[in-house]
Every structure is written in C-alpha cells, then in structure tokens.
Amino acid sequence: AQSVTQLDSQVPVFEEAPVELRCNYSSSVSVYLFWYVQYPNQGLQLLLKYLSGSTLVKGINGFEAEFNKSQTSFHLRKPSVHISDTAEYFCAVSDTDKLIFGTGTRLQVFP
Amino acid sequence: DAGVTQSPTHLIKTRGQQVTLRCSPISGHKSVSWYQQVLGQGPQFIFQYYEKEERGRGNFPDRFSARQFPNYSSELNVNALLLGDSALYLCATGRGTSVADTQYFGPGTRLTVL
C-alpha cells in the first residue's frame, strides 16, 4: 500500500519569503500526486495535481510542485508567500481507487 | 454552481449512539467519497460510491456504512459510537470514479463523541 510522508509538521516563514513544503511517497510505480490546502474550519481545496507529462506542475495561488520519480518526491514551492497562505497543506498519492494523505504541514506566514 | 454541502456542521453524541451524516454533491457529480480526519492527521478514506453502488472501502469497521441516493446525495452512518470516532468527516464529490478526477471537498461535519 502507498504511504505519504510530510517531514515538516510546521513551517514558519516571513511574508514575501520563498517556501518549500516537502512530500515523499513510498512507491515508484505510476501514481498520481496531489497537493491540497485546508484553511481553518474549511474542507480541502485542490492546489495542483500531477498525472503525467511535465514534471513541473503549476497550480493556483502561485504554487508549483515538481515530480521527482527517482527521489519519490513531490515538493510544493512558492517563490513569495502572503499572509493569506497561512493554512494546513496536505500531500496525497493515489492508491487504486482512493487518495492516501500525509499528516499535513502547517504553513505559518508572519508579517 | 453551489459547492459540496454537508449537514450538520457540528454534532455531539455520546458513546454507543448512532449518527447519520449527509452530503450533497455538486450538480453533475455522480461520485461521492467519505473521509475521516482526526485532529492533527490527514484525511483517511472510508468509502466511495458511484451510481448508488459501493466502489471502494477503506480500513474501517462494519460500524461504518453508507449509501447513495438516486439524486447522488449520500449518507454516512456510524453505529455504536466510540470516543475515537470523534473527527471531522469530509465528503468529496467528482464526475467519475477515477482517482485522477479532481475531487471537490465539502466543509465537513465535526463529530464529537463524549
């Protein structure tokens, strides 16, 4: 079965600084990869997904992620964060008919 | 179009009771999946339904059951509640059954078991 590891439970960063949220998954077989964001007291919103093709995926709100098959990683990046990016971020991998989520990374943006 | 809606938003039950949670999908979506999100954890897959049939089931006990109605809305039932069932229950809907399809999540139902 697939598993997802988000190594950083919390990432504090100042506004306008770059950020990278790390995600590693367990299997090298073909998978689909996703990043979701969860704002307080809300459901999850899809930021971006990798299905095939270009390894650099661009998403909403200026986020992008790079699929690295050899490293089994799918790290999320943003060149300049805003206060409004403060939220919980979840990486997910496909496993047959379902998504397997990581434990989440809390991104805290300070002014 | 309205997004995915879930009801109720909050619920408090005691151990041993039964609970029913409801989900209405986005118009045109025929697939409904249920996830349990325990505080501090990522969501865990419980069920997927498509065209009223169960298409997938996660590693949850038989106390958990679900169904999908002809209008594609869905209910999640949990019997004999345990303290450990306290969680945010999320519903996600999509057009088809492929995990590659974008799933749209509702705001969730916060269940507290005392």
Coordinates of N, CA and C in Angstrom, one line a residue:
Chain A
A1 N 0.8 -1.2 0.0 CA 0.0 0.0 0.0 C 0.9 1.2 0.0
Q2 N 0.3 2.3 -0.6 CA 1.1 3.5 -0.7 C 1.1 4.2 0.7
S3 N 2.1 5.0 0.9 CA 2.1 5.9 2.1 C 2.8 7.2 1.7
V4 N 2.5 8.3 2.4 CA 3.0 9.6 2.2 C 3.6 10.2 3.4
T5 N 4.8 10.8 3.3 CA 5.5 11.4 4.4 C 5.7 12.8 4.1
Q6 N 5.1 13.6 5.1 CA 5.4 15.1 5.1 C 6.3 15.3 6.3
L7 N 7.5 15.5 6.0 CA 8.5 15.6 7.1 C 8.4 16.7 8.0
D8 N 7.8 17.8 7.5 CA 7.7 19.0 8.3 C 6.3 19.2 8.8
S9 N 6.1 19.1 10.1 CA 4.7 19.3 10.7 C 4.4 20.8 10.7
Q10 N 5.4 21.7 10.8 CA 5.2 23.1 10.8 C 6.3 23.8 10.1
V11 N 5.9 24.8 9.3 CA 6.9 25.6 8.6 C 6.6 27.1 8.8
P12 N 7.4 27.8 9.6 CA 7.2 29.2 9.8 C 8.0 30.0 8.8
V13 N 7.4 31.1 8.3 CA 8.1 31.8 7.2 C 7.6 33.3 7.3
F14 N 8.5 34.2 6.9 CA 8.1 35.6 6.8 C 7.4 35.9 5.5
E15 N 6.5 36.8 5.5 CA 5.8 37.3 4.3 C 6.8 37.7 3.2
E16 N 6.5 37.3 2.0 CA 7.3 37.6 0.8 C 8.6 36.7 0.7
A17 N 8.8 35.8 1.6 CA 9.9 34.9 1.5 C 9.5 33.7 0.7
P18 N 10.4 32.9 0.1 CA 10.1 31.7 -0.6 C 9.8 30.6 0.4
V19 N 9.1 29.5 0.0 CA 8.8 28.4 0.9 C 8.8 27.1 0.1
E20 N 9.2 26.0 0.7 CA 9.1 24.7 0.1 C 8.5 23.8 1.2
L21 N 7.5 23.1 0.8 CA 6.9 22.1 1.7 C 7.2 20.7 1.1
R22 N 7.8 19.8 1.9 CA 8.3 18.6 1.4 C 7.3 17.4 1.5
C23 N 7.3 16.6 0.4 CA 6.4 15.4 0.4 C 7.2 14.3 -0.3
N24 N 7.2 13.1 0.4 CA 7.8 11.9 -0.2 C 6.7 10.8 -0.2
Y25 N 6.7 10.0 -1.2 CA 5.7 8.9 -1.2 C 6.5 7.6 -1.3
S26 N 5.8 6.5 -1.1 CA 6.5 5.2 -0.8 C 6.9 4.4 -2.0
S27 N 6.1 4.5 -3.1 CA 6.3 3.6 -4.2 C 6.7 4.3 -5.5
S28 N 7.5 3.5 -6.3 CA 8.0 4.1 -7.5 C 7.1 3.7 -8.7
V29 N 6.0 2.9 -8.5 CA 5.1 2.6 -9.6 C 4.3 3.9 -9.9
S30 N 3.7 3.8 -11.1 CA 3.0 5.0 -11.6 C 1.9 5.4 -10.6
V31 N 2.0 6.7 -10.2 CA 1.0 7.2 -9.3 C 0.6 8.6 -9.7
Y32 N -0.5 9.0 -9.2 CA -1.0 10.4 -9.3 C -0.7 11.1 -8.0
L33 N -0.3 12.4 -8.1 CA 0.1 13.1 -6.9 C -0.7 14.4 -6.8
F34 N -1.0 14.8 -5.6 CA -1.8 15.9 -5.3 C -1.3 16.8 -4.2
W35 N -1.6 18.1 -4.2 CA -1.5 18.9 -3.0 C -2.8 19.6 -2.8
Y36 N -3.3 19.5 -1.6 CA -4.5 20.2 -1.1 C -4.2 21.2 0.0
V37 N -5.0 22.2 0.1 CA -4.8 23.2 1.1 C -6.1 23.2 2.0
Q38 N -6.0 23.4 3.3 CA -7.1 23.4 4.2 C -7.0 24.7 5.0
Y39 N -7.9 25.6 4.8 CA -8.0 26.8 5.7 C -8.8 26.4 6.9
P40 N -8.6 27.2 8.0 CA -9.3 26.9 9.3 C -10.8 26.7 9.1
N41 N -11.3 25.6 9.6 CA -12.8 25.3 9.6 C -13.4 25.2 8.2
Q42 N -12.5 24.8 7.3 CA -13.0 24.5 5.9 C -12.6 23.1 5.4
G43 N -13.1 22.7 4.3 CA -12.7 21.5 3.7 C -11.5 21.7 2.9
L44 N -11.1 20.7 2.1 CA -9.8 20.7 1.4 C -10.1 21.3 0.0
Q45 N -9.1 22.1 -0.5 CA -9.2 22.7 -1.8 C -7.9 22.2 -2.6
L46 N -8.1 21.7 -3.8 CA -7.0 21.3 -4.7 C -6.2 22.4 -5.1
L47 N -4.9 22.3 -4.8 CA -3.9 23.3 -5.3 C -3.4 22.9 -6.7
L48 N -3.0 21.7 -6.8 CA -2.4 21.2 -8.1 C -2.4 19.7 -8.1
K49 N -2.2 19.1 -9.2 CA -2.0 17.6 -9.3 C -1.1 17.2 -10.5
Y50 N -0.4 16.1 -10.3 CA 0.4 15.6 -11.3 C -0.2 14.2 -11.8
L51 N -0.5 14.2 -13.0 CA -1.0 12.9 -13.6 C 0.0 12.3 -14.5
S52 N 0.6 13.1 -15.4 CA 1.7 12.6 -16.3 C 2.3 13.8 -17.0
G53 N 3.3 13.6 -17.8 CA 3.8 14.7 -18.6 C 4.9 15.5 -17.9
S54 N 4.9 16.8 -18.1 CA 5.9 17.7 -17.5 C 6.0 17.5 -16.0
T55 N 7.2 17.4 -15.5 CA 7.4 17.1 -14.1 C 7.1 18.4 -13.2
L56 N 7.1 19.5 -13.8 CA 6.8 20.8 -13.1 C 5.3 21.1 -13.3
V57 N 4.6 21.1 -12.2 CA 3.2 21.4 -12.3 C 2.9 22.7 -11.6
K58 N 2.1 23.5 -12.3 CA 1.7 24.8 -11.8 C 0.3 24.8 -11.3
G59 N 0.0 25.4 -10.1 CA -1.3 25.3 -9.5 C -1.9 26.7 -9.3
I60 N -2.8 26.7 -8.4 CA -3.5 28.0 -8.1 C -2.7 28.8 -7.1
N61 N -3.0 30.1 -7.0 CA -2.4 30.9 -5.9 C -0.9 31.0 -6.0
G62 N -0.3 30.8 -7.2 CA 1.1 30.9 -7.4 C 2.0 29.7 -6.9
F63 N 1.3 28.6 -6.5 CA 2.1 27.5 -6.1 C 2.5 26.6 -7.3
E64 N 3.6 25.9 -7.1 CA 4.0 24.9 -8.1 C 4.7 23.7 -7.4
A65 N 4.7 22.6 -8.0 CA 5.4 21.4 -7.4 C 6.1 20.7 -8.5
E66 N 7.2 20.0 -8.1 CA 8.0 19.2 -9.0 C 8.0 17.7 -8.7
F67 N 7.6 16.9 -9.7 CA 7.6 15.5 -9.5 C 9.0 14.9 -9.8
N68 N 9.5 14.2 -8.8 CA 10.8 13.6 -9.0 C 10.7 12.1 -8.7
K69 N 10.7 11.4 -9.8 CA 10.4 9.9 -9.7 C 11.6 9.2 -9.0
S70 N 12.8 9.6 -9.3 CA 13.9 8.8 -8.7 C 14.0 9.1 -7.2
Q71 N 13.6 10.3 -6.7 CA 13.5 10.6 -5.3 C 12.2 10.3 -4.7
T72 N 11.3 9.8 -5.4 CA 9.8 9.7 -5.0 C 9.4 10.8 -4.2
S73 N 9.6 12.0 -4.8 CA 9.2 13.3 -4.0 C 8.3 14.1 -4.9
F74 N 7.5 15.0 -4.2 CA 6.6 15.9 -4.9 C 6.5 17.1 -4.0
H75 N 7.6 17.9 -4.0 CA 7.7 19.1 -3.1 C 6.9 20.3 -3.7
L76 N 6.3 21.0 -2.8 CA 5.5 22.2 -3.1 C 6.3 23.4 -2.9
R77 N 6.2 24.4 -3.8 CA 7.0 25.6 -3.7 C 6.2 26.8 -4.0
K78 N 6.6 27.9 -3.4 CA 6.0 29.2 -3.8 C 7.1 30.3 -3.6
P79 N 7.4 31.1 -4.6 CA 8.5 32.0 -4.6 C 8.4 33.1 -3.6
S80 N 7.1 33.5 -3.3 CA 6.9 34.6 -2.4 C 5.5 34.4 -1.7
V81 N 5.5 34.2 -0.4 CA 4.3 33.9 0.3 C 3.6 35.1 0.8
H82 N 2.3 35.0 1.0 CA 1.5 36.0 1.6 C 0.9 35.6 2.9
I83 N 0.5 36.5 3.7 CA -0.2 36.2 5.0 C -1.4 35.2 4.8
S84 N -2.1 35.4 3.7 CA -3.3 34.6 3.4 C -2.9 33.2 3.0
D85 N -1.6 32.8 2.8 CA -1.2 31.5 2.6 C -1.2 30.6 3.9
T86 N -1.3 31.3 5.0 CA -1.3 30.5 6.3 C -2.5 29.5 6.3
A87 N -2.1 28.2 6.4 CA -3.1 27.2 6.3 C -2.4 25.8 6.5
E88 N -3.1 24.7 6.4 CA -2.6 23.4 6.5 C -2.5 22.9 5.1
Y89 N -1.4 22.3 4.7 CA -1.2 21.7 3.4 C -1.0 20.2 3.4
F90 N -1.8 19.5 2.6 CA -1.7 18.1 2.6 C -1.2 17.6 1.2
C91 N -0.3 16.7 1.2 CA 0.1 16.0 0.0 C -0.6 14.6 0.0
A92 N -1.0 14.2 -1.2 CA -1.7 12.9 -1.3 C -1.3 12.2 -2.6
V93 N -1.3 10.9 -2.5 CA -0.9 10.0 -3.6 C -2.1 9.0 -3.9
S94 N -2.2 8.7 -5.1 CA -3.3 7.8 -5.5 C -2.9 6.3 -5.1
D95 N -3.9 5.6 -4.7 CA -3.7 4.1 -4.4 C -5.0 3.4 -4.9
T96 N -4.9 2.9 -6.1 CA -6.1 2.3 -6.8 C -7.2 3.3 -6.8
D97 N -8.3 3.1 -5.9 CA -9.5 3.9 -6.0 C -9.6 5.0 -5.0
K98 N -8.5 5.3 -4.3 CA -8.6 6.3 -3.3 C -7.3 7.1 -3.2
L99 N -7.4 8.2 -2.4 CA -6.3 9.0 -2.1 C -5.7 8.7 -0.7
I100 N -4.4 8.6 -0.6 CA -3.7 8.5 0.7 C -3.1 9.8 1.0
F101 N -3.5 10.4 2.1 CA -3.0 11.7 2.5 C -1.8 11.6 3.5
G102 N -1.0 12.6 3.5 CA 0.0 12.7 4.5 C -0.6 13.4 5.7
T103 N 0.2 13.6 6.8 CA -0.3 14.1 8.0 C -0.4 15.6 8.0
G104 N 0.1 16.3 6.9 CA -0.1 17.7 6.8 C 1.1 18.5 7.3
T105 N 1.2 19.7 6.7 CA 2.2 20.7 7.1 C 1.5 22.0 7.4
R106 N 1.7 22.5 8.6 CA 1.1 23.8 8.9 C 2.1 24.9 8.5
L107 N 1.6 25.7 7.5 CA 2.4 26.8 7.0 C 1.9 28.1 7.7
Q108 N 2.8 28.7 8.5 CA 2.5 29.9 9.2 C 3.3 31.1 8.6
V109 N 2.6 32.0 8.1 CA 3.3 33.2 7.5 C 3.2 34.4 8.4
F110 N 4.3 34.9 8.7 CA 4.4 36.1 9.7 C 4.7 37.4 8.9
P111 N 4.1 38.5 9.4 CA 4.3 39.8 8.7 C 5.8 40.3 9.0
Chain B
D1 N -22.4 27.5 -9.7 CA -22.9 26.3 -9.1 C -22.6 26.2 -7.6
A2 N -23.5 25.7 -6.8 CA -23.2 25.5 -5.4 C -22.1 24.5 -5.3
G3 N -21.3 24.6 -4.2 CA -20.3 23.6 -3.9 C -20.9 22.4 -3.2
V4 N -20.0 21.5 -2.7 CA -20.4 20.4 -2.0 C -21.0 20.8 -0.6
T5 N -22.1 20.4 -0.2 CA -22.7 20.8 1.1 C -22.8 19.5 2.0
Q6 N -22.6 19.8 3.3 CA -22.6 18.7 4.2 C -23.5 19.2 5.4
S7 N -24.2 18.3 6.0 CA -25.0 18.6 7.2 C -25.0 17.4 8.2
P8 N -25.1 17.7 9.5 CA -25.0 19.0 10.1 C -23.5 19.5 10.1
T9 N -23.2 20.7 10.5 CA -21.9 21.2 10.5 C -21.2 20.7 11.8
H10 N -21.9 20.6 12.9 CA -21.4 20.1 14.1 C -22.4 19.1 14.8
L11 N -21.9 18.2 15.5 CA -22.7 17.2 16.1 C -22.0 16.7 17.4
I12 N -22.8 16.6 18.5 CA -22.2 16.0 19.7 C -23.1 14.8 20.1
K13 N -22.4 13.6 20.2 CA -23.1 12.4 20.6 C -22.4 11.8 21.8
T14 N -23.0 10.8 22.4 CA -22.4 10.0 23.5 C -22.1 8.6 23.0
R15 N -21.2 8.0 23.7 CA -20.7 6.7 23.3 C -21.9 5.7 23.2
G16 N -21.9 4.9 22.2 CA -22.9 3.9 21.9 C -24.1 4.4 21.0
Q17 N -24.2 5.7 20.9 CA -25.2 6.2 20.0 C -24.9 6.0 18.5
Q18 N -25.8 6.3 17.7 CA -25.7 6.2 16.2 C -25.8 7.6 15.6
V19 N -25.1 7.8 14.5 CA -25.1 9.1 13.9 C -25.3 9.0 12.3
T20 N -25.9 9.9 11.7 CA -26.1 10.0 10.3 C -25.6 11.3 9.8
L21 N -24.7 11.3 8.8 CA -24.1 12.5 8.2 C -24.5 12.5 6.8
R22 N -24.8 13.7 6.3 CA -25.3 13.9 4.9 C -24.4 14.7 4.0
C23 N -24.5 14.4 2.7 CA -23.6 15.1 1.8 C -24.4 15.3 0.5
S24 N -24.4 16.5 -0.1 CA -25.0 16.8 -1.4 C -23.9 17.2 -2.3
P25 N -23.8 16.5 -3.5 CA -22.7 16.8 -4.4 C -23.0 18.0 -5.3
I26 N -21.9 18.4 -5.9 CA -22.0 19.5 -7.0 C -22.9 18.9 -8.1
S27 N -23.7 19.7 -8.7 CA -24.5 19.3 -9.8 C -23.7 18.7 -10.9
G28 N -24.1 17.5 -11.3 CA -23.4 16.8 -12.4 C -22.4 15.8 -11.8
H29 N -22.1 15.8 -10.5 CA -21.1 14.8 -9.9 C -21.9 13.6 -9.5
K30 N -21.4 12.4 -9.9 CA -22.0 11.2 -9.6 C -21.3 10.4 -8.5
S31 N -20.1 10.8 -8.2 CA -19.2 10.0 -7.3 C -19.2 10.8 -6.0
V32 N -19.3 10.0 -4.9 CA -19.2 10.6 -3.6 C -18.2 9.7 -2.7
S33 N -17.2 10.4 -2.1 CA -16.3 9.7 -1.2 C -16.4 10.3 0.1
W34 N -16.2 9.5 1.1 CA -16.2 9.9 2.5 C -14.8 9.7 3.1
Y35 N -14.4 10.7 3.9 CA -13.1 10.6 4.6 C -13.3 11.0 6.1
Q36 N -12.4 10.4 6.9 CA -12.4 10.8 8.3 C -11.1 11.5 8.6
Q37 N -11.1 12.7 9.2 CA -9.9 13.4 9.5 C -9.9 13.6 11.0
V38 N -9.1 12.9 11.7 CA -8.8 13.0 13.1 C -7.9 14.2 13.3
L39 N -8.1 14.9 14.4 CA -7.4 16.1 14.7 C -5.9 15.9 14.6
G40 N -5.2 16.7 13.8 CA -3.8 16.6 13.6 C -3.3 15.6 12.6
Q41 N -4.2 14.9 11.9 CA -3.9 13.9 10.9 C -4.5 14.3 9.6
G42 N -4.0 13.6 8.6 CA -4.6 13.8 7.2 C -5.9 13.0 7.1
P43 N -6.7 13.3 6.1 CA -8.0 12.6 5.9 C -7.7 11.1 5.6
Q44 N -8.5 10.2 6.1 CA -8.4 8.8 5.8 C -9.7 8.3 5.0
F45 N -9.5 7.6 3.9 CA -10.6 7.2 3.1 C -11.5 6.1 3.8
I46 N -12.8 6.4 3.7 CA -13.8 5.4 4.3 C -14.5 4.7 3.2
F47 N -15.2 5.4 2.3 CA -16.0 4.8 1.2 C -15.9 5.7 0.0
Q48 N -16.2 5.0 -1.2 CA -16.6 5.7 -2.4 C -17.8 5.1 -3.0
Y49 N -18.8 5.9 -3.4 CA -20.0 5.4 -4.0 C -20.1 6.1 -5.4
Y50 N -20.6 5.3 -6.4 CA -20.8 5.8 -7.7 C -22.0 5.2 -8.3
E51 N -23.0 6.0 -8.8 CA -24.2 5.4 -9.3 C -24.9 4.5 -8.3
K52 N -24.9 4.9 -7.0 CA -25.5 4.2 -5.9 C -24.8 2.9 -5.5
E53 N -23.7 2.6 -6.1 CA -23.0 1.3 -5.7 C -21.7 1.6 -5.0
E54 N -21.3 0.8 -4.1 CA -20.1 1.0 -3.4 C -18.9 0.6 -4.3
R55 N -18.0 1.5 -4.5 CA -16.9 1.2 -5.4 C -15.6 1.0 -4.7
G56 N -15.5 1.4 -3.4 CA -14.3 1.3 -2.6 C -14.6 1.4 -1.2
R57 N -13.8 0.8 -0.4 CA -14.0 0.8 1.1 C -12.6 0.8 1.7
G58 N -12.4 1.7 2.7 CA -11.2 1.8 3.4 C -11.2 0.8 4.6
N59 N -10.2 0.9 5.4 CA -10.0 0.0 6.6 C -10.7 0.5 7.8
F60 N -12.0 0.5 7.7 CA -12.9 0.9 8.8 C -13.8 -0.3 9.2
P61 N -14.2 -0.3 10.5 CA -15.1 -1.5 10.9 C -16.5 -1.4 10.3
D62 N -17.2 -2.5 10.5 CA -18.5 -2.6 9.9 C -19.5 -1.6 10.6
R63 N -19.1 -1.0 11.7 CA -20.0 0.0 12.3 C -20.2 1.2 11.3
F64 N -19.3 1.4 10.4 CA -19.4 2.4 9.4 C -20.2 1.9 8.2
S65 N -21.2 2.6 7.7 CA -21.9 2.2 6.5 C -22.3 3.5 5.8
A66 N -22.6 3.3 4.5 CA -23.0 4.5 3.7 C -24.0 4.0 2.6
R67 N -24.6 5.0 2.0 CA -25.4 4.7 0.8 C -25.5 6.0 0.0
Q68 N -25.9 5.8 -1.3 CA -26.0 6.9 -2.2 C -27.4 6.8 -2.8
F69 N -28.0 8.0 -2.9 CA -29.4 8.0 -3.4 C -29.5 8.4 -4.9
P70 N -30.7 8.2 -5.5 CA -30.8 8.4 -6.9 C -30.4 9.8 -7.3
N71 N -30.5 10.8 -6.4 CA -30.0 12.2 -6.8 C -28.6 12.4 -6.5
Y72 N -27.9 11.3 -6.2 CA -26.4 11.2 -6.0 C -26.0 11.8 -4.6
S73 N -26.9 12.3 -3.8 CA -26.5 12.6 -2.4 C -26.2 11.4 -1.7
S74 N -25.6 11.5 -0.5 CA -25.1 10.4 0.2 C -25.2 10.6 1.7
E75 N -25.4 9.5 2.4 CA -25.4 9.4 3.9 C -24.3 8.5 4.4
L76 N -23.6 8.9 5.4 CA -22.7 8.1 6.2 C -23.3 7.8 7.5
N77 N -23.4 6.5 7.9 CA -23.9 6.1 9.2 C -22.8 5.5 10.0
V78 N -22.8 5.8 11.3 CA -21.8 5.2 12.2 C -22.6 4.8 13.4
N79 N -22.6 3.4 13.7 CA -23.3 2.9 14.8 C -22.3 2.7 16.0
A80 N -22.9 2.5 17.2 CA -22.2 2.2 18.4 C -20.9 3.1 18.5
L81 N -21.2 4.4 18.6 CA -20.1 5.3 18.6 C -19.1 5.1 19.7
L82 N -17.8 5.3 19.3 CA -16.7 5.2 20.3 C -16.1 6.6 20.4
L83 N -15.3 6.8 21.5 CA -14.7 8.1 21.6 C -13.7 8.4 20.5
G84 N -13.1 7.4 19.9 CA -12.2 7.5 18.8 C -12.8 7.9 17.5
D85 N -14.1 7.9 17.5 CA -14.8 8.3 16.2 C -14.9 9.8 16.1
S86 N -14.5 10.5 17.2 CA -14.5 12.0 17.2 C -13.6 12.4 16.1
A87 N -14.1 13.2 15.1 CA -13.3 13.6 14.0 C -14.1 14.6 13.1
L88 N -13.4 15.1 12.1 CA -14.1 15.9 11.0 C -14.3 14.9 9.9
Y89 N -15.6 14.8 9.5 CA -15.9 13.8 8.4 C -16.2 14.7 7.2
L90 N -15.4 14.3 6.2 CA -15.4 15.1 4.9 C -16.0 14.3 3.8
C91 N -16.8 15.0 3.0 CA -17.3 14.4 1.8 C -16.6 15.0 0.6
A92 N -16.3 14.2 -0.4 CA -15.7 14.7 -1.6 C -16.5 14.1 -2.8
T93 N -16.7 15.0 -3.8 CA -17.5 14.5 -4.9 C -16.7 14.8 -6.2
G94 N -17.1 14.0 -7.3 CA -16.4 14.1 -8.5 C -17.3 13.5 -9.6
R95 N -16.8 13.7 -10.9 CA -17.7 13.3 -12.0 C -17.6 11.8 -12.2
G96 N -16.5 11.2 -12.0 CA -16.3 9.8 -12.3 C -15.7 9.1 -11.1
T97 N -15.3 7.9 -11.4 CA -14.6 7.1 -10.3 C -13.1 7.1 -10.3
S98 N -12.5 7.7 -11.4 CA -11.1 7.7 -11.4 C -10.5 8.6 -10.4
V99 N -9.5 8.1 -9.7 CA -8.8 8.9 -8.7 C -8.1 10.1 -9.3
A100 N -7.9 10.1 -10.6 CA -7.3 11.2 -11.3 C -8.2 12.4 -11.5
D101 N -9.5 12.1 -11.4 CA -10.5 13.1 -11.4 C -10.4 14.0 -10.2
T102 N -10.5 15.3 -10.4 CA -10.5 16.2 -9.3 C -11.6 16.0 -8.3
Q103 N -11.3 15.8 -7.1 CA -12.4 15.7 -6.1 C -12.6 17.0 -5.4
Y104 N -13.8 17.4 -5.2 CA -14.2 18.6 -4.5 C -14.7 18.3 -3.1
F105 N -14.1 18.9 -2.1 CA -14.4 18.6 -0.8 C -15.5 19.6 -0.2
G106 N -16.3 19.0 0.6 CA -17.2 19.9 1.4 C -16.5 20.4 2.7
P107 N -17.2 21.2 3.4 CA -16.6 21.8 4.6 C -16.5 20.9 5.8
G108 N -17.2 19.7 5.7 CA -17.1 18.7 6.7 C -18.1 18.8 7.8
T109 N -18.3 17.7 8.5 CA -19.1 17.7 9.8 C -18.2 17.3 10.9
R110 N -18.2 18.2 11.9 CA -17.4 17.9 13.1 C -18.2 17.1 14.1
L111 N -17.8 15.9 14.3 CA -18.4 15.0 15.2 C -17.6 14.9 16.5
T112 N -18.3 15.1 17.6 CA -17.7 14.9 18.9 C -18.4 13.9 19.7
V113 N -17.7 12.8 20.2 CA -18.3 11.8 20.9 C -17.8 11.9 22.4
L114 N -18.8 12.0 23.3 CA -18.5 12.2 24.7 C -18.7 10.9 25.5

